[in-house]
């Protein structure tokens, strides 16, 4: 589950993909430079002249392209800041997660990072060689054309995300997928009822507690891992939380009763829970619906006075509640592959 938590942090950040693109650009620059130094002098007569560039022209080209990349990056970051301000003031601060998680935004910044580092390294290496014909400027021009295409794509993408109806549609579609995933990902036995006499026998044993090691919101629960861990240690777990709840540090996360003689060390809750500083839409269906509620409430405020947006949100919420009613199962008890009770967890 630590891997899931790390992936969640990386997914929601602006730095992850640009760093990946930056590392790739260093590798690409090294490969292109190696071609210029070792391959081009040997086969320059076989390469069309349009693909080869002199050193003086390459320096001027690199200087101009660096300025162009920085300009596109500056405009893109300014657009992102405008979008963040618009979301916070007019839509919902919680909806910022949907914009930040968008792969287009992160890939655009990554392509800019790739282009800037690639041009900068080539300009730096250009001073270390006296070679007459170079192939690297041709590849640099291709990369800049791709960067320009991503810049146009980002402007179009930002214009769409600035439309509240598009944002509402995105939240609605993501929530619909979340509803289907939440009630289809579990593989162990699920039960709405259980023999209370068996539960009373279990509760007569000494109850032990697993406490939270840090404060935060419950973002995701790995049910399969919990049941497997409880089976291996012959115990029954009872959760004291629901997905989306806030847990202070030191509060109980699970109660458990040991049914056998095996007494392993208590499992750290970080192994099967993802706890973060804010609520996310990993498994929290209620949080996703609350985004639409906040957008509708803000649309009805005196400062905006936009009833059509509120009506649109109500239509989408009604559709989600219909899907939720068709998929929801009030599962409280979970058993292992042998049919033994292993987890008790109340559902919202």
Coordinates of C-alpha atoms in Angstrom, one line a residue:
X1 CA 0.0 0.0 0.0
X2 CA 3.0 2.3 0.4
X3 CA 3.4 2.0 -3.4
X4 CA -0.2 3.0 -3.9
X5 CA 0.3 6.0 -1.6
X6 CA 3.5 7.0 -3.5
X7 CA 1.6 6.7 -6.8
X8 CA -1.2 8.9 -5.5
X9 CA 1.2 11.6 -4.5
X10 CA 3.0 11.4 -7.8
X11 CA -0.2 11.4 -9.8
X12 CA -1.4 14.6 -8.1
X13 CA 1.9 16.5 -8.4
X14 CA 3.2 18.7 -11.2
X15 CA 6.8 17.6 -10.7
X16 CA 6.7 13.8 -11.5
X17 CA 6.2 13.7 -15.2
X18 CA 8.4 16.8 -15.9
X19 CA 11.2 15.0 -14.0
X20 CA 10.7 11.9 -16.1
X21 CA 10.8 13.9 -19.3
X22 CA 13.9 15.8 -18.1
X23 CA 15.8 12.5 -17.5
X24 CA 14.7 11.3 -21.0
X25 CA 15.9 14.5 -22.6
X26 CA 19.4 14.1 -21.0
X27 CA 19.6 10.5 -22.5
X28 CA 18.3 11.8 -25.9
X29 CA 20.9 14.6 -25.9
X30 CA 23.7 12.1 -25.1
X31 CA 22.6 9.8 -27.9
X32 CA 22.3 12.6 -30.5
X33 CA 25.7 14.0 -29.5
X34 CA 27.2 10.6 -29.9
X35 CA 25.8 10.3 -33.4
X36 CA 27.3 13.8 -34.2
X37 CA 30.7 12.9 -32.9
X38 CA 31.1 9.3 -34.1
X39 CA 28.6 8.5 -36.9
X40 CA 28.1 11.7 -38.8
X41 CA 31.7 12.3 -39.8
X42 CA 31.8 8.8 -41.3
X43 CA 28.6 8.9 -43.3
X44 CA 28.2 12.7 -43.9
X45 CA 28.4 12.2 -47.6
X46 CA 25.4 9.9 -47.5
X47 CA 23.2 12.3 -45.4
X48 CA 21.1 14.9 -47.3
X49 CA 22.4 18.4 -46.8
X50 CA 19.1 19.6 -45.5
X51 CA 19.6 17.5 -42.4
X52 CA 23.0 18.9 -41.6
X53 CA 23.7 22.3 -40.1
X54 CA 26.8 24.3 -39.6
X55 CA 28.1 25.2 -36.1
X56 CA 27.5 28.9 -36.4
X57 CA 23.9 28.5 -37.6
X58 CA 23.3 25.9 -34.9
X59 CA 24.3 28.3 -32.1
X60 CA 21.9 31.0 -33.4
X61 CA 19.1 28.4 -33.7
X62 CA 19.6 27.0 -30.2
X63 CA 19.6 30.5 -28.7
X64 CA 16.3 31.3 -30.4
X65 CA 14.7 28.0 -29.5
X66 CA 15.6 28.3 -25.8
X67 CA 13.8 31.7 -25.7
X68 CA 10.8 30.2 -27.5
X69 CA 10.5 27.3 -25.0
X70 CA 10.8 29.6 -22.0
X71 CA 8.1 31.8 -23.5
X72 CA 5.7 28.9 -24.1
X73 CA 6.4 27.6 -20.6
X74 CA 5.7 31.0 -19.0
X75 CA 2.4 31.4 -20.8
X76 CA 1.4 27.8 -19.8
X77 CA 2.2 28.4 -16.2
X78 CA 0.3 31.7 -16.2
X79 CA -2.7 29.9 -17.7
X80 CA -2.4 27.2 -15.0
X81 CA -2.4 29.9 -12.3
X82 CA -5.5 31.5 -13.8
X83 CA -7.3 28.1 -13.9
X84 CA -6.4 27.5 -10.2
X85 CA -7.8 30.9 -9.2
X86 CA -10.9 30.4 -11.3
X87 CA -11.6 27.0 -9.7
X88 CA -11.0 28.2 -6.2
X89 CA -13.2 31.3 -6.5
X90 CA -16.0 30.2 -8.9
X91 CA -16.3 26.4 -8.9
X92 CA -14.9 24.4 -5.9
X93 CA -11.4 24.2 -4.4
X94 CA -11.9 20.4 -4.3
X95 CA -12.3 20.4 -8.1
X96 CA -8.7 21.5 -8.4
X97 CA -7.7 17.8 -7.9
X98 CA -9.4 16.9 -11.2
X99 CA -7.5 19.6 -13.1
X100 CA -4.2 18.7 -11.5
X101 CA -4.6 15.0 -12.1
X102 CA -5.2 15.6 -15.8
X103 CA -2.4 13.9 -17.8
X104 CA -2.5 16.5 -20.5
X105 CA -1.4 19.3 -18.2
X106 CA 1.4 17.2 -16.8
X107 CA 2.5 15.9 -20.2
X108 CA 2.6 19.5 -21.6
X109 CA 4.9 20.6 -18.9
X110 CA 7.0 17.5 -19.4
X111 CA 7.4 18.2 -23.1
X112 CA 8.5 21.8 -22.3
X113 CA 11.0 20.4 -19.8
X114 CA 12.3 17.9 -22.4
X115 CA 12.7 20.6 -25.1
X116 CA 14.4 23.1 -22.8
X117 CA 16.9 20.7 -21.3
X118 CA 17.6 19.1 -24.7
X119 CA 18.3 22.5 -26.4
X120 CA 20.4 23.7 -23.4
X121 CA 22.6 20.6 -23.3
X122 CA 23.1 20.7 -27.1
X123 CA 24.1 24.4 -26.9
X124 CA 26.5 23.6 -24.1
X125 CA 28.1 20.6 -25.9
X126 CA 28.3 22.7 -29.1
X127 CA 31.1 24.7 -27.6
X128 CA 33.2 21.6 -27.0
X129 CA 33.3 20.5 -30.6
X130 CA 34.7 22.0 -33.8
X131 CA 32.7 19.7 -36.0
X132 CA 31.5 21.3 -39.3
X133 CA 28.4 19.3 -39.9
X134 CA 25.9 18.6 -37.2
X135 CA 22.7 16.4 -37.2
X136 CA 21.5 17.5 -33.7
X137 CA 19.9 20.8 -34.9
X138 CA 17.5 18.8 -37.2
X139 CA 16.2 16.8 -34.2
X140 CA 16.0 19.9 -32.1
X141 CA 13.7 21.5 -34.7
X142 CA 11.5 18.4 -34.7
X143 CA 11.3 18.6 -30.9
X144 CA 10.3 22.2 -31.0
X145 CA 7.6 21.6 -33.6
X146 CA 6.2 18.9 -31.2
X147 CA 6.4 21.4 -28.3
X148 CA 4.5 23.9 -30.4
X149 CA 1.8 21.3 -31.1
X150 CA 1.5 20.6 -27.3
X151 CA 1.3 24.3 -26.6
X152 CA -1.7 24.6 -29.0
X153 CA -3.2 21.5 -27.4
X154 CA -2.8 23.0 -23.9
X155 CA -4.5 26.2 -24.9
X156 CA -7.5 24.3 -26.3
X157 CA -7.5 22.0 -23.3
X158 CA -7.5 24.9 -20.8
X159 CA -10.3 26.7 -22.7
X160 CA -12.4 23.5 -22.3
X161 CA -11.6 23.1 -18.6
X162 CA -12.5 26.7 -17.9
X163 CA -16.1 25.8 -18.9
X164 CA -18.1 24.7 -15.9
X165 CA -20.3 22.3 -17.8
X166 CA -17.2 20.5 -19.1
X167 CA -15.9 20.2 -15.5
X168 CA -19.2 18.9 -14.2
X169 CA -19.2 16.3 -17.0
X170 CA -15.7 15.2 -16.1
X171 CA -16.6 14.8 -12.4
X172 CA -19.7 12.9 -13.3
X173 CA -17.9 10.4 -15.5
X174 CA -15.1 9.8 -13.0
X175 CA -17.6 9.3 -10.2
X176 CA -19.5 6.8 -12.4
X177 CA -16.3 4.8 -13.0
X178 CA -15.5 5.0 -9.3
X179 CA -18.9 3.5 -8.4
X180 CA -18.4 0.6 -10.7
X181 CA -14.8 0.0 -9.5
X182 CA -15.7 0.3 -5.8
X183 CA -18.3 -2.5 -5.9
X184 CA -16.5 -4.8 -8.3
X185 CA -12.9 -4.9 -7.1
X186 CA -13.3 -7.2 -4.1
X187 CA -12.7 -10.9 -4.6
X188 CA -13.4 -12.4 -1.1
X189 CA -16.7 -13.3 0.4
X190 CA -19.1 -10.5 1.1
X191 CA -22.1 -10.8 3.5
X192 CA -24.8 -8.4 4.6
X193 CA -25.6 -10.5 7.7
X194 CA -23.7 -12.9 9.9
X195 CA -24.6 -15.2 12.7
X196 CA -24.6 -13.0 15.8
X197 CA -24.0 -15.9 18.1
X198 CA -20.6 -16.5 16.4
X199 CA -19.8 -12.8 16.7
X200 CA -20.6 -12.8 20.4
X201 CA -18.2 -15.7 20.9
X202 CA -15.5 -13.8 19.1
X203 CA -16.1 -10.6 21.1
X204 CA -15.7 -12.6 24.4
X205 CA -12.0 -12.9 23.6
X206 CA -9.5 -10.2 24.5
X207 CA -9.8 -7.3 22.2
X208 CA -6.6 -5.6 20.9
X209 CA -6.2 -2.4 19.1
X210 CA -4.2 -1.1 16.1
X211 CA -3.8 2.7 16.4
X212 CA -3.2 5.3 13.7
X213 CA 0.5 6.3 13.4
X214 CA -0.3 9.6 11.7
X215 CA -3.3 12.0 11.3
X216 CA -5.1 12.2 8.0
X217 CA -8.0 11.2 5.8
X218 CA -8.6 7.5 4.9
X219 CA -8.2 7.6 1.1
X220 CA -8.1 3.9 0.2
X221 CA -8.5 0.5 1.9
X222 CA -7.1 -2.7 0.5
X223 CA -9.8 -5.2 1.5
X224 CA -8.1 -8.2 -0.1
X225 CA -4.9 -7.6 1.8
X226 CA -6.7 -7.1 5.1
X227 CA -8.6 -10.3 4.7
X228 CA -5.5 -12.2 3.6
X229 CA -3.5 -10.8 6.6
X230 CA -6.3 -11.7 9.0
X231 CA -6.5 -15.2 7.6
X232 CA -2.7 -15.8 7.9
X233 CA -2.8 -14.7 11.5
X234 CA -6.1 -16.4 12.3
X235 CA -7.9 -13.3 13.6
X236 CA -11.0 -11.1 13.1
X237 CA -10.7 -7.4 12.3
X238 CA -13.3 -4.7 13.0
X239 CA -12.7 -1.3 11.4
X240 CA -13.5 1.8 13.4
X241 CA -13.7 4.1 10.3
X242 CA -15.2 4.5 6.9
X243 CA -13.5 5.7 3.7
X244 CA -13.2 9.5 3.8
X245 CA -13.1 9.8 7.6
X246 CA -10.4 11.8 9.3
X247 CA -8.3 9.9 11.8
X248 CA -6.2 11.7 14.5
X249 CA -2.9 10.2 15.4
X250 CA -3.1 7.6 18.1
X251 CA -6.8 6.9 17.6
X252 CA -7.9 3.3 17.0
X253 CA -8.0 2.1 13.4
X254 CA -8.9 -1.5 13.9
X255 CA -10.0 -3.8 16.8
X256 CA -8.9 -7.4 16.4
X257 CA -9.5 -10.7 18.1
X258 CA -7.0 -13.5 17.9
X259 CA -8.6 -16.9 17.3
X260 CA -5.5 -19.0 17.4
X261 CA -2.2 -19.4 19.3
X262 CA -0.3 -17.4 16.8
X263 CA 0.8 -14.0 18.1
X264 CA 2.7 -12.0 15.4
X265 CA 3.6 -8.4 15.9
X266 CA 0.9 -5.9 15.1
X267 CA 0.7 -4.9 11.5
X268 CA 1.3 -1.3 10.8
X269 CA -1.8 0.2 9.4
X270 CA 0.2 1.9 6.6
X271 CA 0.6 -1.5 5.0
X272 CA -3.1 -1.7 4.2
X273 CA -4.4 1.8 4.4
X274 CA -3.7 4.9 2.3
X275 CA -3.9 8.0 4.7
X276 CA -3.3 11.5 3.3
X277 CA -3.7 15.1 4.2
X278 CA -6.8 15.5 2.0
X279 CA -9.7 13.5 0.7
X280 CA -9.4 12.0 -2.7
X281 CA -11.5 10.1 -5.2
X282 CA -9.6 6.8 -4.9
X283 CA -12.5 5.1 -3.2
X284 CA -14.5 8.0 -1.7
X285 CA -17.7 8.2 -3.7
X286 CA -19.3 10.7 -1.3
X287 CA -16.4 13.1 -1.8
X288 CA -16.9 13.0 -5.6
X289 CA -20.6 13.8 -5.2
X290 CA -19.8 16.6 -2.8
X291 CA -17.8 18.4 -5.5
X292 CA -20.9 18.7 -7.6
X293 CA -22.9 19.9 -4.6
X294 CA -20.3 22.6 -3.9
X295 CA -20.4 23.8 -7.5
X296 CA -24.2 23.9 -7.4
X297 CA -24.2 25.9 -4.1
X298 CA -21.7 28.4 -5.4
X299 CA -23.7 28.8 -8.6
X300 CA -26.7 29.8 -6.5
X301 CA -24.8 32.4 -4.5
X302 CA -25.7 36.0 -5.0
X303 CA -22.2 36.8 -6.5
X304 CA -22.7 34.3 -9.4
X305 CA -26.5 33.8 -9.7
X306 CA -26.2 31.0 -12.2
X307 CA -29.2 28.7 -11.7
X308 CA -28.6 26.8 -15.0
X309 CA -25.3 25.5 -13.6
X310 CA -27.0 24.4 -10.4
X311 CA -29.7 22.6 -12.5
X312 CA -27.0 20.9 -14.5
X313 CA -25.3 19.7 -11.2
X314 CA -28.7 18.4 -9.9
X315 CA -29.2 16.4 -13.1
X316 CA -25.7 14.8 -12.8
X317 CA -26.2 14.1 -9.1
X318 CA -29.5 12.4 -9.8
X319 CA -27.8 10.2 -12.4
X320 CA -25.0 9.2 -10.0
X321 CA -27.5 8.4 -7.3
X322 CA -29.4 6.2 -9.7
X323 CA -26.1 4.3 -10.6
X324 CA -25.2 4.1 -6.9
X325 CA -28.6 2.6 -6.1
X326 CA -28.1 0.0 -8.8
X327 CA -24.5 -1.0 -7.7
X328 CA -24.5 -0.4 -3.9
X329 CA -24.4 -3.4 -1.6
X330 CA -24.7 -2.9 2.1
X331 CA -21.8 -5.3 2.9
X332 CA -20.7 -5.3 6.5
X333 CA -19.0 -8.7 6.9
X334 CA -16.2 -10.2 4.8
X335 CA -15.0 -13.8 4.9
X336 CA -12.0 -15.6 3.5
X337 CA -11.9 -18.3 0.9
X338 CA -12.9 -20.9 3.6
X339 CA -16.0 -18.9 4.6
X340 CA -14.6 -17.8 8.0
X341 CA -15.4 -14.3 9.2
X342 CA -12.3 -12.0 8.9
X343 CA -13.4 -8.4 8.6
X344 CA -16.3 -6.3 10.0
X345 CA -16.7 -2.9 8.4
X346 CA -19.8 -0.7 8.3
X347 CA -20.6 0.9 4.9
X348 CA -21.9 4.4 4.4

